[in-house]
JSON list of C-alpha atoms in Angstrom, two decimals:
[
{"chain": "A", "resi": 107, "resn": "VAL", "atom": "CA", "xyz": [-23.12, 24.54, -49.00]},
{"chain": "A", "resi": 108, "resn": "ARG", "atom": "CA", "xyz": [-21.67, 21.09, -48.91]},
{"chain": "A", "resi": 109, "resn": "GLY", "atom": "CA", "xyz": [-18.75, 21.98, -51.17]},
{"chain": "A", "resi": 110, "resn": "SER", "atom": "CA", "xyz": [-17.82, 25.10, -49.23]},
{"chain": "A", "resi": 111, "resn": "VAL", "atom": "CA", "xyz": [-17.84, 23.31, -45.86]},
{"chain": "A", "resi": 112, "resn": "ALA", "atom": "CA", "xyz": [-15.77, 20.48, -47.22]},
{"chain": "A", "resi": 113, "resn": "ALA", "atom": "CA", "xyz": [-13.18, 22.81, -48.74]},
{"chain": "A", "resi": 114, "resn": "GLY", "atom": "CA", "xyz": [-12.74, 24.75, -45.50]},
{"chain": "A", "resi": 115, "resn": "SER", "atom": "CA", "xyz": [-12.40, 21.74, -43.20]},
{"chain": "A", "resi": 116, "resn": "VAL", "atom": "CA", "xyz": [-10.01, 19.54, -45.17]},
{"chain": "A", "resi": 117, "resn": "PRO", "atom": "CA", "xyz": [-6.51, 19.74, -43.72]},
{"chain": "A", "resi": 118, "resn": "GLY", "atom": "CA", "xyz": [-3.96, 20.94, -46.20]},
{"chain": "A", "resi": 119, "resn": "ALA", "atom": "CA", "xyz": [-6.65, 22.14, -48.61]},
{"chain": "A", "resi": 120, "resn": "GLY", "atom": "CA", "xyz": [-5.20, 25.62, -48.47]},
{"chain": "A", "resi": 121, "resn": "GLY", "atom": "CA", "xyz": [-6.45, 28.79, -46.91]},
{"chain": "A", "resi": 122, "resn": "ALA", "atom": "CA", "xyz": [-6.71, 29.52, -43.21]},
{"chain": "A", "resi": 123, "resn": "GLY", "atom": "CA", "xyz": [-8.88, 26.54, -42.33]},
{"chain": "A", "resi": 124, "resn": "GLY", "atom": "CA", "xyz": [-7.02, 25.98, -39.06]},
{"chain": "A", "resi": 125, "resn": "GLY", "atom": "CA", "xyz": [-7.27, 22.19, -39.37]},
{"chain": "A", "resi": 126, "resn": "ALA", "atom": "CA", "xyz": [-3.83, 21.83, -40.92]},
{"chain": "A", "resi": 127, "resn": "HIS", "atom": "CA", "xyz": [-0.97, 20.21, -39.01]},
{"chain": "A", "resi": 128, "resn": "PRO", "atom": "CA", "xyz": [1.29, 22.91, -37.50]},
{"chain": "A", "resi": 129, "resn": "GLY", "atom": "CA", "xyz": [4.43, 21.52, -39.14]},
{"chain": "A", "resi": 130, "resn": "ALA", "atom": "CA", "xyz": [2.80, 20.90, -42.49]},
{"chain": "A", "resi": 131, "resn": "ALA", "atom": "CA", "xyz": [3.69, 24.32, -43.89]},
{"chain": "A", "resi": 132, "resn": "ALA", "atom": "CA", "xyz": [7.35, 23.94, -43.01]},
{"chain": "A", "resi": 133, "resn": "ALA", "atom": "CA", "xyz": [7.59, 20.26, -43.92]},
{"chain": "A", "resi": 134, "resn": "GLY", "atom": "CA", "xyz": [9.37, 21.00, -47.14]},
{"chain": "A", "resi": 135, "resn": "ASP", "atom": "CA", "xyz": [11.90, 23.43, -45.63]},
{"chain": "A", "resi": 136, "resn": "PRO", "atom": "CA", "xyz": [15.35, 21.77, -45.58]},
{"chain": "A", "resi": 137, "resn": "ASN", "atom": "CA", "xyz": [16.50, 23.76, -42.53]},
{"chain": "A", "resi": 138, "resn": "THR", "atom": "CA", "xyz": [13.46, 22.71, -40.53]},
{"chain": "A", "resi": 139, "resn": "LEU", "atom": "CA", "xyz": [13.89, 19.11, -41.58]},
{"chain": "A", "resi": 140, "resn": "ALA", "atom": "CA", "xyz": [17.56, 19.19, -40.64]},
{"chain": "A", "resi": 141, "resn": "ARG", "atom": "CA", "xyz": [16.75, 20.64, -37.18]},
{"chain": "A", "resi": 142, "resn": "GLU", "atom": "CA", "xyz": [14.03, 18.05, -36.59]},
{"chain": "A", "resi": 143, "resn": "ASN", "atom": "CA", "xyz": [16.41, 15.32, -37.71]},
{"chain": "A", "resi": 144, "resn": "VAL", "atom": "CA", "xyz": [19.04, 16.49, -35.22]},
{"chain": "A", "resi": 145, "resn": "ILE", "atom": "CA", "xyz": [16.43, 16.61, -32.46]},
{"chain": "A", "resi": 146, "resn": "LEU", "atom": "CA", "xyz": [15.22, 13.11, -33.27]},
{"chain": "A", "resi": 147, "resn": "LYS", "atom": "CA", "xyz": [18.78, 11.76, -33.37]},
{"chain": "A", "resi": 148, "resn": "ARG", "atom": "CA", "xyz": [19.44, 13.26, -29.94]},
{"chain": "A", "resi": 149, "resn": "ALA", "atom": "CA", "xyz": [16.23, 11.76, -28.59]},
{"chain": "A", "resi": 150, "resn": "VAL", "atom": "CA", "xyz": [17.17, 8.32, -29.93]},
{"chain": "A", "resi": 151, "resn": "ALA", "atom": "CA", "xyz": [20.68, 8.64, -28.50]},
{"chain": "A", "resi": 152, "resn": "ILE", "atom": "CA", "xyz": [19.26, 9.59, -25.09]},
{"chain": "A", "resi": 153, "resn": "GLN", "atom": "CA", "xyz": [16.83, 6.67, -25.16]},
{"chain": "A", "resi": 154, "resn": "ASN", "atom": "CA", "xyz": [19.61, 4.26, -26.12]},
{"chain": "A", "resi": 155, "resn": "ALA", "atom": "CA", "xyz": [21.83, 5.55, -23.31]},
{"chain": "A", "resi": 156, "resn": "ARG", "atom": "CA", "xyz": [19.01, 5.16, -20.79]},
{"chain": "A", "resi": 157, "resn": "GLN", "atom": "CA", "xyz": [18.25, 1.67, -22.04]},
{"chain": "A", "resi": 158, "resn": "GLN", "atom": "CA", "xyz": [21.90, 0.66, -21.72]},
{"chain": "A", "resi": 159, "resn": "GLU", "atom": "CA", "xyz": [22.02, 2.08, -18.19]},
{"chain": "A", "resi": 160, "resn": "HIS", "atom": "CA", "xyz": [18.85, 0.18, -17.36]},
{"chain": "A", "resi": 161, "resn": "GLU", "atom": "CA", "xyz": [20.29, -3.06, -18.72]},
{"chain": "A", "resi": 162, "resn": "ALA", "atom": "CA", "xyz": [23.53, -2.55, -16.79]},
{"chain": "A", "resi": 163, "resn": "THR", "atom": "CA", "xyz": [21.57, -1.87, -13.60]},
{"chain": "A", "resi": 164, "resn": "ARG", "atom": "CA", "xyz": [19.36, -4.91, -14.17]},
{"chain": "A", "resi": 165, "resn": "HIS", "atom": "CA", "xyz": [22.42, -7.10, -14.78]},
{"chain": "A", "resi": 166, "resn": "GLN", "atom": "CA", "xyz": [24.05, -5.77, -11.62]},
{"chain": "A", "resi": 167, "resn": "MET", "atom": "CA", "xyz": [20.87, -6.42, -9.65]},
{"chain": "A", "resi": 168, "resn": "VAL", "atom": "CA", "xyz": [20.75, -10.04, -10.86]},
{"chain": "A", "resi": 169, "resn": "GLU", "atom": "CA", "xyz": [24.38, -10.53, -9.83]},
{"chain": "A", "resi": 170, "resn": "LEU", "atom": "CA", "xyz": [23.72, -9.02, -6.41]},
{"chain": "A", "resi": 171, "resn": "GLN", "atom": "CA", "xyz": [20.70, -11.29, -5.93]},
{"chain": "A", "resi": 172, "resn": "ARG", "atom": "CA", "xyz": [22.92, -14.29, -6.69]},
{"chain": "A", "resi": 173, "resn": "LEU", "atom": "CA", "xyz": [25.46, -13.06, -4.15]},
{"chain": "A", "resi": 174, "resn": "VAL", "atom": "CA", "xyz": [22.74, -12.60, -1.54]},
{"chain": "A", "resi": 175, "resn": "LEU", "atom": "CA", "xyz": [21.58, -16.18, -2.05]},
{"chain": "A", "resi": 176, "resn": "SER", "atom": "CA", "xyz": [25.15, -17.43, -1.79]},
{"chain": "A", "resi": 177, "resn": "TYR", "atom": "CA", "xyz": [25.77, -15.48, 1.41]},
{"chain": "A", "resi": 178, "resn": "GLN", "atom": "CA", "xyz": [22.48, -16.68, 2.87]},
{"chain": "A", "resi": 179, "resn": "GLU", "atom": "CA", "xyz": [23.58, -20.28, 2.29]},
{"chain": "A", "resi": 180, "resn": "ARG", "atom": "CA", "xyz": [26.95, -19.59, 3.87]},
{"chain": "A", "resi": 181, "resn": "LEU", "atom": "CA", "xyz": [25.29, -17.94, 6.86]},
{"chain": "A", "resi": 182, "resn": "GLN", "atom": "CA", "xyz": [22.92, -20.86, 7.31]},
{"chain": "A", "resi": 183, "resn": "ASN", "atom": "CA", "xyz": [25.82, -23.31, 7.19]},
{"chain": "A", "resi": 184, "resn": "ALA", "atom": "CA", "xyz": [27.78, -21.24, 9.70]},
{"chain": "A", "resi": 185, "resn": "GLU", "atom": "CA", "xyz": [24.78, -21.08, 12.04]},
{"chain": "A", "resi": 186, "resn": "GLN", "atom": "CA", "xyz": [24.35, -24.86, 11.85]},
{"chain": "A", "resi": 187, "resn": "THR", "atom": "CA", "xyz": [28.04, -25.41, 12.52]},
{"chain": "A", "resi": 188, "resn": "ASN", "atom": "CA", "xyz": [27.95, -22.98, 15.42]},
{"chain": "A", "resi": 189, "resn": "TYR", "atom": "CA", "xyz": [24.94, -24.73, 16.92]},
{"chain": "A", "resi": 190, "resn": "SER", "atom": "CA", "xyz": [26.58, -28.13, 16.52]},
{"chain": "A", "resi": 191, "resn": "LEU", "atom": "CA", "xyz": [29.80, -26.93, 18.13]},
{"chain": "A", "resi": 192, "resn": "GLY", "atom": "CA", "xyz": [27.81, -25.43, 21.00]},
{"chain": "A", "resi": 193, "resn": "VAL", "atom": "CA", "xyz": [26.01, -28.72, 21.61]},
{"chain": "A", "resi": 194, "resn": "HIS", "atom": "CA", "xyz": [29.30, -30.64, 21.58]},
{"chain": "A", "resi": 195, "resn": "LEU", "atom": "CA", "xyz": [30.87, -28.12, 23.95]},
{"chain": "A", "resi": 196, "resn": "LYS", "atom": "CA", "xyz": [27.97, -28.40, 26.40]},
{"chain": "A", "resi": 197, "resn": "GLU", "atom": "CA", "xyz": [28.22, -32.19, 26.27]},
{"chain": "A", "resi": 198, "resn": "ALA", "atom": "CA", "xyz": [31.95, -32.04, 26.87]},
{"chain": "A", "resi": 199, "resn": "MET", "atom": "CA", "xyz": [31.60, -29.59, 29.75]},
{"chain": "A", "resi": 200, "resn": "GLY", "atom": "CA", "xyz": [28.75, -31.62, 31.23]},
{"chain": "A", "resi": 201, "resn": "ALA", "atom": "CA", "xyz": [30.73, -34.87, 31.16]},
{"chain": "A", "resi": 202, "resn": "ARG", "atom": "CA", "xyz": [33.67, -33.14, 32.75]},
{"chain": "A", "resi": 203, "resn": "SER", "atom": "CA", "xyz": [31.69, -31.61, 35.61]},
{"chain": "A", "resi": 204, "resn": "HIS", "atom": "CA", "xyz": [30.17, -34.96, 36.63]},
{"chain": "A", "resi": 205, "resn": "GLY", "atom": "CA", "xyz": [33.61, -36.18, 37.71]},
{"chain": "A", "resi": 206, "resn": "GLY", "atom": "CA", "xyz": [33.47, -34.44, 41.07]},
{"chain": "A", "resi": 207, "resn": "VAL", "atom": "CA", "xyz": [35.18, -31.61, 42.93]},
{"chain": "A", "resi": 208, "resn": "PHE", "atom": "CA", "xyz": [38.70, -32.82, 42.16]},
{"chain": "A", "resi": 209, "resn": "ASP", "atom": "CA", "xyz": [38.30, -32.36, 38.42]},
{"chain": "A", "resi": 210, "resn": "ARG", "atom": "CA", "xyz": [38.52, -28.59, 38.85]},
{"chain": "A", "resi": 211, "resn": "ASN", "atom": "CA", "xyz": [41.66, -26.61, 38.38]},
{"chain": "A", "resi": 212, "resn": "PRO", "atom": "CA", "xyz": [43.69, -27.20, 41.56]},
{"chain": "A", "resi": 213, "resn": "ASP", "atom": "CA", "xyz": [44.74, -23.56, 41.67]},
{"chain": "A", "resi": 214, "resn": "VAL", "atom": "CA", "xyz": [41.15, -22.34, 42.10]},
{"chain": "A", "resi": 215, "resn": "PHE", "atom": "CA", "xyz": [39.43, -22.91, 45.47]}
]
């Protein structure tokens, strides 16, 4: 009993055991191997193309992040300059208005 069970369950042992790999029978066929080779080459080419696209996208994202940081710095500097100019303008307008009524434009009454 032991020998008959072992012979029927061993993959590739022959017969219709059903445990054999589906491509095992055609593994020696040159046409099948050539087709599988073409399929695998296409799969590798597709993976390489996707990886290159991913790398290009990642590189672009890093560059855009650098630009964002640069623009944030520029914006912060512009906001500080704007605030400073506003303070100086208020001081200048305040000093001018303390002079009295005659400091106004003489054409406006």
